[in-house]
Amino acid sequence: MRKLVVGSRRSKLALTQSRQFIDKLKMVDPSLEVEIKEIVTKGDRILDKQLSKVGGKGLFVKEIQNALFNGEIDMAIHSLKDVPSVIPDGLTLGCIPDRENPYDAYIAKDHVPLESLPNQSIVGTSSLRRGAQILAKYPHLQIKWIRGNIDTRLSKLNNEDYDAILLAAAGLKRMGWSDDIVTSYLDEHTLIPAIGQGALGIECRSDDKELLELLAKVHNDDVAECVTAERTFLERMNGSCQVPIGGYASKNSDGTIEFTGLIMSPDGKERYEHTERGNNPVELGEKVTEVLNAQGAYEIIKALNEEQ
């Protein structure tokens, strides 16, 4: 195998999960030589605005995809939730490895449970999806925008006027944070995750047969089927970071897939949710889309996209 150049965002989390995936590849081929090329994306440069206000898709991947097209790198290791549902022609997701915890982590001062937060308590999140679901269940709480890496957000929790914050559990796990800092993990019955949350997407050129053969050895079919249902729903609903959209699929013991899709208004007052079970992940994503659109969910997306 030739020397591989891997493209990664410069953040601590991106570099850490890149190194962890490279270690998996080296377990398959110990002779593998890999170099990491750090790439700064638009989403990394804009830190003073809420992501939903920046607009566009692929805020954290476009520059990396350009490096793939230019031959500067051989593959990219993305957090799948950052990857738009449509991959450009000439590129492909060569593998979906094992999925980390897909849920959201709730971290509160003095570990006050979410349901016990006092009136007007401030919960920090940069996600419209998280904010809408919290406001729907706990309308007495306030949502306040927060950005930055894990360390920055934890520091803001301790030193600013936040009473709690919400983070992706996967990031905490991959960075080696102890479960002790987490007040609770919010499963899909409390907070439906982002599309692809906890999963990685390994992107490469579609014609790179040698690399695709290597990636196939660390591919997880079950995870791939689940995120295919989720990403089909994202594509059909024309979802983006400007829309409170969530979706989570899991495999049942009988081999069937259970998928729940969610669309909400940012204020949490409108909620469209539906669950389907079956064997074909694409059909599941399409069916949930069909049901939610019949209920009126697309009107929320249309209105939000027109605002941008």
PDB file of C-alpha atoms in Angstrom:
ATOM      1  CA  MET A   1       0.000   0.000   0.000  1.00  0.00           C
ATOM      2  CA  ARG A   2       1.302   3.463  -0.875  1.00  0.00           C
ATOM      3  CA  LYS A   3       1.777   6.173   1.725  1.00  0.00           C
ATOM      4  CA  LEU A   4      -1.617   7.736   2.509  1.00  0.00           C
ATOM      5  CA  VAL A   5      -2.306  11.397   3.173  1.00  0.00           C
ATOM      6  CA  VAL A   6      -5.337  11.985   5.377  1.00  0.00           C
ATOM      7  CA  GLY A   7      -7.167  15.310   5.471  1.00  0.00           C
ATOM      8  CA  SER A   8      -8.475  16.450   8.846  1.00  0.00           C
ATOM      9  CA  ARG A   9      -9.849  19.597  10.391  1.00  0.00           C
ATOM     10  CA  ARG A  10      -7.410  21.219  12.796  1.00  0.00           C
ATOM     11  CA  SER A  11      -9.586  20.880  15.904  1.00  0.00           C
ATOM     12  CA  LYS A  12      -8.421  18.641  18.747  1.00  0.00           C
ATOM     13  CA  LEU A  13     -11.418  16.377  18.288  1.00  0.00           C
ATOM     14  CA  ALA A  14     -10.972  16.025  14.521  1.00  0.00           C
ATOM     15  CA  LEU A  15      -7.282  15.219  14.880  1.00  0.00           C
ATOM     16  CA  THR A  16      -7.921  12.775  17.720  1.00  0.00           C
ATOM     17  CA  GLN A  17     -10.607  10.828  15.864  1.00  0.00           C
ATOM     18  CA  SER A  18      -8.410  10.820  12.749  1.00  0.00           C
ATOM     19  CA  ARG A  19      -5.538   9.278  14.710  1.00  0.00           C
ATOM     20  CA  GLN A  20      -7.901   6.741  16.287  1.00  0.00           C
ATOM     21  CA  PHE A  21      -9.180   5.662  12.870  1.00  0.00           C
ATOM     22  CA  ILE A  22      -5.648   5.474  11.463  1.00  0.00           C
ATOM     23  CA  ASP A  23      -4.768   3.145  14.366  1.00  0.00           C
ATOM     24  CA  LYS A  24      -7.645   0.888  13.245  1.00  0.00           C
ATOM     25  CA  LEU A  25      -6.272   0.832   9.715  1.00  0.00           C
ATOM     26  CA  LYS A  26      -2.814  -0.045  11.028  1.00  0.00           C
ATOM     27  CA  MET A  27      -4.272  -3.018  12.881  1.00  0.00           C
ATOM     28  CA  VAL A  28      -5.325  -4.307   9.446  1.00  0.00           C
ATOM     29  CA  ASP A  29      -2.038  -3.331   7.770  1.00  0.00           C
ATOM     30  CA  PRO A  30       0.787  -2.662  10.295  1.00  0.00           C
ATOM     31  CA  SER A  31       3.135  -1.544   7.509  1.00  0.00           C
ATOM     32  CA  LEU A  32       0.837   1.336   6.567  1.00  0.00           C
ATOM     33  CA  GLU A  33       2.452   4.780   6.374  1.00  0.00           C
ATOM     34  CA  VAL A  34       0.036   7.665   6.961  1.00  0.00           C
ATOM     35  CA  GLU A  35       0.468  11.441   7.100  1.00  0.00           C
ATOM     36  CA  ILE A  36      -2.198  13.824   8.432  1.00  0.00           C
ATOM     37  CA  LYS A  37      -2.695  17.107   6.562  1.00  0.00           C
ATOM     38  CA  GLU A  38      -4.538  19.717   8.613  1.00  0.00           C
ATOM     39  CA  ILE A  39      -7.142  21.742   6.714  1.00  0.00           C
ATOM     40  CA  VAL A  40      -9.006  24.791   8.043  1.00  0.00           C
ATOM     41  CA  THR A  41     -12.647  24.892   6.931  1.00  0.00           C
ATOM     42  CA  LYS A  42     -15.141  27.753   6.739  1.00  0.00           C
ATOM     43  CA  GLY A  43     -16.914  26.392   9.829  1.00  0.00           C
ATOM     44  CA  ASP A  44     -13.621  26.550  11.755  1.00  0.00           C
ATOM     45  CA  ARG A  45     -12.907  30.136  10.732  1.00  0.00           C
ATOM     46  CA  ILE A  46     -16.302  31.580  11.683  1.00  0.00           C
ATOM     47  CA  LEU A  47     -16.507  31.359  15.459  1.00  0.00           C
ATOM     48  CA  ASP A  48     -18.535  34.482  16.261  1.00  0.00           C
ATOM     49  CA  LYS A  49     -21.775  33.401  14.587  1.00  0.00           C
ATOM     50  CA  GLN A  50     -24.308  30.654  15.127  1.00  0.00           C
ATOM     51  CA  LEU A  51     -23.785  27.972  12.462  1.00  0.00           C
ATOM     52  CA  SER A  52     -27.427  28.181  11.390  1.00  0.00           C
ATOM     53  CA  LYS A  53     -26.863  31.882  10.574  1.00  0.00           C
ATOM     54  CA  VAL A  54     -23.801  31.260   8.383  1.00  0.00           C
ATOM     55  CA  GLY A  55     -25.815  29.404   5.762  1.00  0.00           C
ATOM     56  CA  GLY A  56     -24.884  26.819   3.189  1.00  0.00           C
ATOM     57  CA  LYS A  57     -24.115  23.134   3.502  1.00  0.00           C
ATOM     58  CA  GLY A  58     -20.785  21.502   4.098  1.00  0.00           C
ATOM     59  CA  LEU A  59     -19.332  24.197   6.370  1.00  0.00           C
ATOM     60  CA  PHE A  60     -16.838  21.691   7.769  1.00  0.00           C
ATOM     61  CA  VAL A  61     -16.127  19.611   4.663  1.00  0.00           C
ATOM     62  CA  LYS A  62     -15.996  21.679   1.466  1.00  0.00           C
ATOM     63  CA  GLU A  63     -12.312  22.636   1.662  1.00  0.00           C
ATOM     64  CA  ILE A  64     -11.422  19.038   2.520  1.00  0.00           C
ATOM     65  CA  GLN A  65     -13.401  17.738  -0.458  1.00  0.00           C
ATOM     66  CA  ASN A  66     -11.540  20.191  -2.689  1.00  0.00           C
ATOM     67  CA  ALA A  67      -8.250  18.747  -1.397  1.00  0.00           C
ATOM     68  CA  LEU A  68      -9.495  15.273  -2.387  1.00  0.00           C
ATOM     69  CA  PHE A  69     -10.350  16.456  -5.897  1.00  0.00           C
ATOM     70  CA  ASN A  70      -6.954  18.158  -6.211  1.00  0.00           C
ATOM     71  CA  GLY A  71      -5.083  15.023  -5.135  1.00  0.00           C
ATOM     72  CA  GLU A  72      -3.581  16.779  -2.095  1.00  0.00           C
ATOM     73  CA  ILE A  73      -5.035  14.096   0.185  1.00  0.00           C
ATOM     74  CA  ASP A  74      -6.191  10.498  -0.305  1.00  0.00           C
ATOM     75  CA  MET A  75      -9.006  10.364   2.216  1.00  0.00           C
ATOM     76  CA  ALA A  76     -10.854  12.468   4.764  1.00  0.00           C
ATOM     77  CA  ILE A  77     -12.096  11.405   8.174  1.00  0.00           C
ATOM     78  CA  HIS A  78     -15.299  13.337   8.876  1.00  0.00           C
ATOM     79  CA  SER A  79     -17.785  13.428  11.706  1.00  0.00           C
ATOM     80  CA  LEU A  80     -20.677  12.109   9.623  1.00  0.00           C
ATOM     81  CA  LYS A  81     -23.134  14.639  11.052  1.00  0.00           C
ATOM     82  CA  ASP A  82     -21.084  17.372   9.325  1.00  0.00           C
ATOM     83  CA  VAL A  83     -21.279  15.718   5.892  1.00  0.00           C
ATOM     84  CA  PRO A  84     -24.054  16.885   3.543  1.00  0.00           C
ATOM     85  CA  SER A  85     -26.432  14.146   2.413  1.00  0.00           C
ATOM     86  CA  VAL A  86     -25.297  14.424  -1.222  1.00  0.00           C
ATOM     87  CA  ILE A  87     -21.665  13.498  -1.920  1.00  0.00           C
ATOM     88  CA  PRO A  88     -20.106  15.217  -4.984  1.00  0.00           C
ATOM     89  CA  ASP A  89     -19.609  13.107  -8.112  1.00  0.00           C
ATOM     90  CA  GLY A  90     -16.151  11.565  -8.067  1.00  0.00           C
ATOM     91  CA  LEU A  91     -16.109  11.153  -4.298  1.00  0.00           C
ATOM     92  CA  THR A  92     -17.630   8.437  -2.104  1.00  0.00           C
ATOM     93  CA  LEU A  93     -17.977   7.392   1.511  1.00  0.00           C
ATOM     94  CA  GLY A  94     -15.538   4.488   1.330  1.00  0.00           C
ATOM     95  CA  CYS A  95     -16.390   3.211   4.770  1.00  0.00           C
ATOM     96  CA  ILE A  96     -18.496   3.796   7.859  1.00  0.00           C
ATOM     97  CA  PRO A  97     -16.634   2.342  10.863  1.00  0.00           C
ATOM     98  CA  ASP A  98     -18.042   1.473  14.306  1.00  0.00           C
ATOM     99  CA  ARG A  99     -20.305   4.116  15.818  1.00  0.00           C
ATOM    100  CA  GLU A 100     -19.571   5.816  19.127  1.00  0.00           C
ATOM    101  CA  ASN A 101     -22.385   6.797  21.550  1.00  0.00           C
ATOM    102  CA  PRO A 102     -24.899   8.647  19.297  1.00  0.00           C
ATOM    103  CA  TYR A 103     -26.671  10.547  22.068  1.00  0.00           C
ATOM    104  CA  ASP A 104     -26.368  14.042  23.514  1.00  0.00           C
ATOM    105  CA  ALA A 105     -24.631  14.599  26.843  1.00  0.00           C
ATOM    106  CA  TYR A 106     -26.249  16.918  29.371  1.00  0.00           C
ATOM    107  CA  ILE A 107     -23.751  18.579  31.724  1.00  0.00           C
ATOM    108  CA  ALA A 108     -25.051  20.795  34.529  1.00  0.00           C
ATOM    109  CA  LYS A 109     -23.526  22.796  37.335  1.00  0.00           C
ATOM    110  CA  ASP A 110     -23.710  20.723  40.530  1.00  0.00           C
ATOM    111  CA  HIS A 111     -25.178  17.905  38.369  1.00  0.00           C
ATOM    112  CA  VAL A 112     -28.720  19.288  38.673  1.00  0.00           C
ATOM    113  CA  PRO A 113     -30.988  16.931  36.637  1.00  0.00           C
ATOM    114  CA  LEU A 114     -32.519  18.423  33.494  1.00  0.00           C
ATOM    115  CA  GLU A 115     -36.049  18.012  34.830  1.00  0.00           C
ATOM    116  CA  SER A 116     -35.041  19.836  38.047  1.00  0.00           C
ATOM    117  CA  LEU A 117     -33.541  22.981  36.508  1.00  0.00           C
ATOM    118  CA  PRO A 118     -35.209  26.063  38.012  1.00  0.00           C
ATOM    119  CA  ASN A 119     -37.359  28.468  35.994  1.00  0.00           C
ATOM    120  CA  GLN A 120     -35.363  30.562  33.457  1.00  0.00           C
ATOM    121  CA  SER A 121     -32.221  28.455  33.821  1.00  0.00           C
ATOM    122  CA  ILE A 122     -29.867  28.885  30.854  1.00  0.00           C
ATOM    123  CA  VAL A 123     -28.921  25.882  28.722  1.00  0.00           C
ATOM    124  CA  GLY A 124     -26.074  26.401  26.260  1.00  0.00           C
ATOM    125  CA  THR A 125     -26.116  24.818  22.804  1.00  0.00           C
ATOM    126  CA  SER A 126     -25.191  25.809  19.265  1.00  0.00           C
ATOM    127  CA  SER A 127     -27.701  23.354  17.794  1.00  0.00           C
ATOM    128  CA  LEU A 128     -31.204  24.346  16.675  1.00  0.00           C
ATOM    129  CA  ARG A 129     -32.180  20.667  16.998  1.00  0.00           C
ATOM    130  CA  ARG A 130     -31.156  20.487  20.652  1.00  0.00           C
ATOM    131  CA  GLY A 131     -32.633  23.869  21.509  1.00  0.00           C
ATOM    132  CA  ALA A 132     -36.022  23.138  19.928  1.00  0.00           C
ATOM    133  CA  GLN A 133     -36.387  19.794  21.699  1.00  0.00           C
ATOM    134  CA  ILE A 134     -35.421  21.238  25.082  1.00  0.00           C
ATOM    135  CA  LEU A 135     -37.875  24.150  24.722  1.00  0.00           C
ATOM    136  CA  ALA A 136     -40.663  21.754  23.707  1.00  0.00           C
ATOM    137  CA  LYS A 137     -40.229  19.635  26.836  1.00  0.00           C
ATOM    138  CA  TYR A 138     -39.100  22.372  29.219  1.00  0.00           C
ATOM    139  CA  PRO A 139     -40.590  25.704  28.035  1.00  0.00           C
ATOM    140  CA  HIS A 140     -39.563  27.385  31.320  1.00  0.00           C
ATOM    141  CA  LEU A 141     -35.872  27.114  30.350  1.00  0.00           C
ATOM    142  CA  GLN A 142     -33.811  29.516  28.208  1.00  0.00           C
ATOM    143  CA  ILE A 143     -31.562  28.473  25.328  1.00  0.00           C
ATOM    144  CA  LYS A 144     -28.370  30.483  24.853  1.00  0.00           C
ATOM    145  CA  TRP A 145     -25.992  30.090  21.905  1.00  0.00           C
ATOM    146  CA  ILE A 146     -22.556  28.674  22.713  1.00  0.00           C
ATOM    147  CA  ARG A 147     -19.665  27.692  20.432  1.00  0.00           C
ATOM    148  CA  GLY A 148     -16.109  26.467  20.793  1.00  0.00           C
ATOM    149  CA  ASN A 149     -14.401  23.156  21.415  1.00  0.00           C
ATOM    150  CA  ILE A 150     -15.246  20.908  24.364  1.00  0.00           C
ATOM    151  CA  ASP A 151     -12.741  22.588  26.706  1.00  0.00           C
ATOM    152  CA  THR A 152     -14.047  26.052  25.792  1.00  0.00           C
ATOM    153  CA  ARG A 153     -17.667  25.108  26.387  1.00  0.00           C
ATOM    154  CA  LEU A 154     -16.927  23.454  29.725  1.00  0.00           C
ATOM    155  CA  SER A 155     -15.022  26.576  30.762  1.00  0.00           C
ATOM    156  CA  LYS A 156     -17.973  28.766  29.779  1.00  0.00           C
ATOM    157  CA  LEU A 157     -20.295  26.548  31.833  1.00  0.00           C
ATOM    158  CA  ASN A 158     -18.124  27.071  34.895  1.00  0.00           C
ATOM    159  CA  ASN A 159     -17.327  30.753  34.400  1.00  0.00           C
ATOM    160  CA  GLU A 160     -20.302  32.306  32.620  1.00  0.00           C
ATOM    161  CA  ASP A 161     -24.057  32.447  33.196  1.00  0.00           C
ATOM    162  CA  TYR A 162     -24.872  28.973  31.835  1.00  0.00           C
ATOM    163  CA  ASP A 163     -26.602  26.515  34.161  1.00  0.00           C
ATOM    164  CA  ALA A 164     -26.066  23.572  31.816  1.00  0.00           C
ATOM    165  CA  ILE A 165     -24.737  22.739  28.368  1.00  0.00           C
ATOM    166  CA  LEU A 166     -25.421  20.054  25.768  1.00  0.00           C
ATOM    167  CA  LEU A 167     -22.626  18.312  23.848  1.00  0.00           C
ATOM    168  CA  ALA A 168     -22.399  15.279  21.577  1.00  0.00           C
ATOM    169  CA  ALA A 169     -21.514  12.284  23.748  1.00  0.00           C
ATOM    170  CA  ALA A 170     -19.270  10.913  20.982  1.00  0.00           C
ATOM    171  CA  GLY A 171     -16.895  13.866  21.161  1.00  0.00           C
ATOM    172  CA  LEU A 172     -16.503  13.506  24.911  1.00  0.00           C
ATOM    173  CA  LYS A 173     -15.886   9.771  24.582  1.00  0.00           C
ATOM    174  CA  ARG A 174     -13.318  10.129  21.816  1.00  0.00           C
ATOM    175  CA  MET A 175     -11.458  12.832  23.722  1.00  0.00           C
ATOM    176  CA  GLY A 176     -11.254  10.575  26.772  1.00  0.00           C
ATOM    177  CA  TRP A 177     -13.434  12.602  29.130  1.00  0.00           C
ATOM    178  CA  SER A 178     -14.687  10.669  32.121  1.00  0.00           C
ATOM    179  CA  ASP A 179     -18.386   9.847  32.446  1.00  0.00           C
ATOM    180  CA  ASP A 180     -18.149  11.627  35.804  1.00  0.00           C
ATOM    181  CA  ILE A 181     -18.456  15.069  34.191  1.00  0.00           C
ATOM    182  CA  VAL A 182     -21.724  14.096  32.454  1.00  0.00           C
ATOM    183  CA  THR A 183     -24.894  14.633  34.449  1.00  0.00           C
ATOM    184  CA  SER A 184     -26.843  12.340  32.095  1.00  0.00           C
ATOM    185  CA  TYR A 185     -26.851  10.968  28.561  1.00  0.00           C
ATOM    186  CA  LEU A 186     -30.121  11.901  26.842  1.00  0.00           C
ATOM    187  CA  ASP A 187     -31.369   8.971  24.771  1.00  0.00           C
ATOM    188  CA  GLU A 188     -33.623   9.263  21.743  1.00  0.00           C
ATOM    189  CA  HIS A 189     -36.751   9.321  23.921  1.00  0.00           C
ATOM    190  CA  THR A 190     -35.584  12.629  25.436  1.00  0.00           C
ATOM    191  CA  LEU A 191     -33.533  14.158  22.626  1.00  0.00           C
ATOM    192  CA  ILE A 192     -33.451  12.666  19.127  1.00  0.00           C
ATOM    193  CA  PRO A 193     -29.832  12.888  17.912  1.00  0.00           C
ATOM    194  CA  ALA A 194     -28.496  14.653  14.846  1.00  0.00           C
ATOM    195  CA  ILE A 195     -28.354  12.685  11.605  1.00  0.00           C
ATOM    196  CA  GLY A 196     -25.241  10.499  11.736  1.00  0.00           C
ATOM    197  CA  GLN A 197     -24.237  11.637  15.229  1.00  0.00           C
ATOM    198  CA  GLY A 198     -21.528   9.424  16.716  1.00  0.00           C
ATOM    199  CA  ALA A 199     -20.566   7.968  13.332  1.00  0.00           C
ATOM    200  CA  LEU A 200     -17.573   8.717  11.130  1.00  0.00           C
ATOM    201  CA  GLY A 201     -17.624   8.965   7.352  1.00  0.00           C
ATOM    202  CA  ILE A 202     -14.403   8.115   5.542  1.00  0.00           C
ATOM    203  CA  GLU A 203     -14.452   9.950   2.220  1.00  0.00           C
ATOM    204  CA  CYS A 204     -12.172   9.216  -0.727  1.00  0.00           C
ATOM    205  CA  ARG A 205     -12.105   9.344  -4.520  1.00  0.00           C
ATOM    206  CA  SER A 206     -14.523   6.896  -6.139  1.00  0.00           C
ATOM    207  CA  ASP A 207     -11.850   5.462  -8.446  1.00  0.00           C
ATOM    208  CA  ASP A 208      -9.274   4.738  -5.713  1.00  0.00           C
ATOM    209  CA  LYS A 209      -9.730   0.960  -5.804  1.00  0.00           C
ATOM    210  CA  GLU A 210      -6.657   0.171  -3.668  1.00  0.00           C
ATOM    211  CA  LEU A 211      -7.809   2.424  -0.821  1.00  0.00           C
ATOM    212  CA  LEU A 212     -11.429   1.262  -1.074  1.00  0.00           C
ATOM    213  CA  GLU A 213     -10.283  -2.352  -0.627  1.00  0.00           C
ATOM    214  CA  LEU A 214      -8.423  -1.378   2.548  1.00  0.00           C
ATOM    215  CA  LEU A 215     -11.352   0.648   3.929  1.00  0.00           C
ATOM    216  CA  ALA A 216     -13.746  -2.273   3.347  1.00  0.00           C
ATOM    217  CA  LYS A 217     -11.866  -4.174   6.067  1.00  0.00           C
ATOM    218  CA  VAL A 218     -12.934  -1.712   8.777  1.00  0.00           C
ATOM    219  CA  HIS A 219     -16.450  -1.059   7.457  1.00  0.00           C
ATOM    220  CA  ASN A 220     -19.458  -1.753   9.719  1.00  0.00           C
ATOM    221  CA  ASP A 221     -22.483  -2.850   7.649  1.00  0.00           C
ATOM    222  CA  ASP A 222     -24.996  -2.447  10.485  1.00  0.00           C
ATOM    223  CA  VAL A 223     -23.926   1.126  11.208  1.00  0.00           C
ATOM    224  CA  ALA A 224     -23.884   1.916   7.485  1.00  0.00           C
ATOM    225  CA  GLU A 225     -27.482   0.737   7.079  1.00  0.00           C
ATOM    226  CA  CYS A 226     -28.632   2.820  10.043  1.00  0.00           C
ATOM    227  CA  VAL A 227     -26.952   6.026   8.902  1.00  0.00           C
ATOM    228  CA  THR A 228     -28.226   5.417   5.355  1.00  0.00           C
ATOM    229  CA  ALA A 229     -31.799   5.613   6.683  1.00  0.00           C
ATOM    230  CA  GLU A 230     -30.929   8.794   8.552  1.00  0.00           C
ATOM    231  CA  ARG A 231     -29.110  10.450   5.647  1.00  0.00           C
ATOM    232  CA  THR A 232     -31.851   9.493   3.162  1.00  0.00           C
ATOM    233  CA  PHE A 233     -34.311  11.341   5.395  1.00  0.00           C
ATOM    234  CA  LEU A 234     -31.958  14.352   5.584  1.00  0.00           C
ATOM    235  CA  GLU A 235     -31.652  14.477   1.800  1.00  0.00           C
ATOM    236  CA  ARG A 236     -35.349  14.015   1.043  1.00  0.00           C
ATOM    237  CA  MET A 237     -36.328  16.661   3.595  1.00  0.00           C
ATOM    238  CA  ASN A 238     -33.685  19.054   2.226  1.00  0.00           C
ATOM    239  CA  GLY A 239     -32.439  19.455   5.777  1.00  0.00           C
ATOM    240  CA  SER A 240     -29.442  21.512   6.898  1.00  0.00           C
ATOM    241  CA  CYS A 241     -28.015  23.223   9.963  1.00  0.00           C
ATOM    242  CA  GLN A 242     -30.644  25.955   9.456  1.00  0.00           C
ATOM    243  CA  VAL A 243     -33.381  23.458  10.323  1.00  0.00           C
ATOM    244  CA  PRO A 244     -34.116  21.688  13.629  1.00  0.00           C
ATOM    245  CA  ILE A 245     -33.922  18.203  12.112  1.00  0.00           C
ATOM    246  CA  GLY A 246     -33.023  14.957  13.858  1.00  0.00           C
ATOM    247  CA  GLY A 247     -33.091  11.287  13.074  1.00  0.00           C
ATOM    248  CA  TYR A 248     -31.949   8.070  14.650  1.00  0.00           C
ATOM    249  CA  ALA A 249     -31.917   4.508  13.347  1.00  0.00           C
ATOM    250  CA  SER A 250     -30.973   1.339  15.208  1.00  0.00           C
ATOM    251  CA  LYS A 251     -30.879  -2.362  14.438  1.00  0.00           C
ATOM    252  CA  ASN A 252     -33.329  -4.633  16.270  1.00  0.00           C
ATOM    253  CA  SER A 253     -32.448  -8.151  17.401  1.00  0.00           C
ATOM    254  CA  ASP A 254     -34.410  -9.595  14.467  1.00  0.00           C
ATOM    255  CA  GLY A 255     -32.259  -7.646  11.993  1.00  0.00           C
ATOM    256  CA  THR A 256     -34.878  -5.033  11.130  1.00  0.00           C
ATOM    257  CA  ILE A 257     -34.112  -1.321  11.319  1.00  0.00           C
ATOM    258  CA  GLU A 258     -36.132   1.128  13.400  1.00  0.00           C
ATOM    259  CA  PHE A 259     -35.902   4.743  12.250  1.00  0.00           C
ATOM    260  CA  THR A 260     -37.386   7.877  13.779  1.00  0.00           C
ATOM    261  CA  GLY A 261     -37.287  11.212  11.966  1.00  0.00           C
ATOM    262  CA  LEU A 262     -37.972  14.602  13.544  1.00  0.00           C
ATOM    263  CA  ILE A 263     -38.652  18.125  12.245  1.00  0.00           C
ATOM    264  CA  MET A 264     -39.375  21.008  14.624  1.00  0.00           C
ATOM    265  CA  SER A 265     -39.782  24.745  14.622  1.00  0.00           C
ATOM    266  CA  PRO A 266     -36.858  26.529  16.350  1.00  0.00           C
ATOM    267  CA  ASP A 267     -39.087  27.663  19.223  1.00  0.00           C
ATOM    268  CA  GLY A 268     -40.118  24.066  19.924  1.00  0.00           C
ATOM    269  CA  LYS A 269     -43.826  24.765  19.426  1.00  0.00           C
ATOM    270  CA  GLU A 270     -44.267  22.702  16.258  1.00  0.00           C
ATOM    271  CA  ARG A 271     -43.129  19.071  16.223  1.00  0.00           C
ATOM    272  CA  TYR A 272     -43.383  16.452  13.501  1.00  0.00           C
ATOM    273  CA  GLU A 273     -42.107  12.990  14.360  1.00  0.00           C
ATOM    274  CA  HIS A 274     -42.631   9.525  12.922  1.00  0.00           C
ATOM    275  CA  THR A 275     -41.114   6.058  13.334  1.00  0.00           C
ATOM    276  CA  GLU A 276     -40.943   3.270  10.757  1.00  0.00           C
ATOM    277  CA  ARG A 277     -39.536  -0.267  10.908  1.00  0.00           C
ATOM    278  CA  GLY A 278     -38.293  -2.382   8.021  1.00  0.00           C
ATOM    279  CA  ASN A 279     -35.339  -3.886   6.218  1.00  0.00           C
ATOM    280  CA  ASN A 280     -34.530  -1.350   3.506  1.00  0.00           C
ATOM    281  CA  PRO A 281     -32.849   1.773   4.948  1.00  0.00           C
ATOM    282  CA  VAL A 282     -33.513   3.976   1.915  1.00  0.00           C
ATOM    283  CA  GLU A 283     -37.203   3.056   1.905  1.00  0.00           C
ATOM    284  CA  LEU A 284     -37.415   3.803   5.643  1.00  0.00           C
ATOM    285  CA  GLY A 285     -35.950   7.276   5.170  1.00  0.00           C
ATOM    286  CA  GLU A 286     -38.298   7.941   2.274  1.00  0.00           C
ATOM    287  CA  LYS A 287     -41.368   6.661   4.131  1.00  0.00           C
ATOM    288  CA  VAL A 288     -40.726   8.842   7.194  1.00  0.00           C
ATOM    289  CA  THR A 289     -40.212  11.816   4.864  1.00  0.00           C
ATOM    290  CA  GLU A 290     -43.513  11.082   3.130  1.00  0.00           C
ATOM    291  CA  VAL A 291     -45.423  10.881   6.424  1.00  0.00           C
ATOM    292  CA  LEU A 292     -43.911  14.066   7.872  1.00  0.00           C
ATOM    293  CA  ASN A 293     -44.494  16.021   4.665  1.00  0.00           C
ATOM    294  CA  ALA A 294     -48.131  14.910   4.686  1.00  0.00           C
ATOM    295  CA  GLN A 295     -48.356  16.313   8.215  1.00  0.00           C
ATOM    296  CA  GLY A 296     -46.932  19.673   7.078  1.00  0.00           C
ATOM    297  CA  ALA A 297     -43.310  19.400   8.211  1.00  0.00           C
ATOM    298  CA  TYR A 298     -41.829  20.722   4.976  1.00  0.00           C
ATOM    299  CA  GLU A 299     -43.503  24.094   5.525  1.00  0.00           C
ATOM    300  CA  ILE A 300     -41.111  24.652   8.451  1.00  0.00           C
ATOM    301  CA  ILE A 301     -38.075  23.826   6.307  1.00  0.00           C
ATOM    302  CA  LYS A 302     -39.287  25.966   3.420  1.00  0.00           C
ATOM    303  CA  ALA A 303     -39.845  28.969   5.688  1.00  0.00           C
ATOM    304  CA  LEU A 304     -36.477  28.624   7.410  1.00  0.00           C
ATOM    305  CA  ASN A 305     -34.585  28.207   4.136  1.00  0.00           C
ATOM    306  CA  GLU A 306     -36.308  31.276   2.680  1.00  0.00           C
ATOM    307  CA  GLU A 307     -35.154  33.343   5.687  1.00  0.00           C
ATOM    308  CA  GLN A 308     -31.480  32.708   4.847  1.00  0.00           C
TER     309      GLN A 308
END
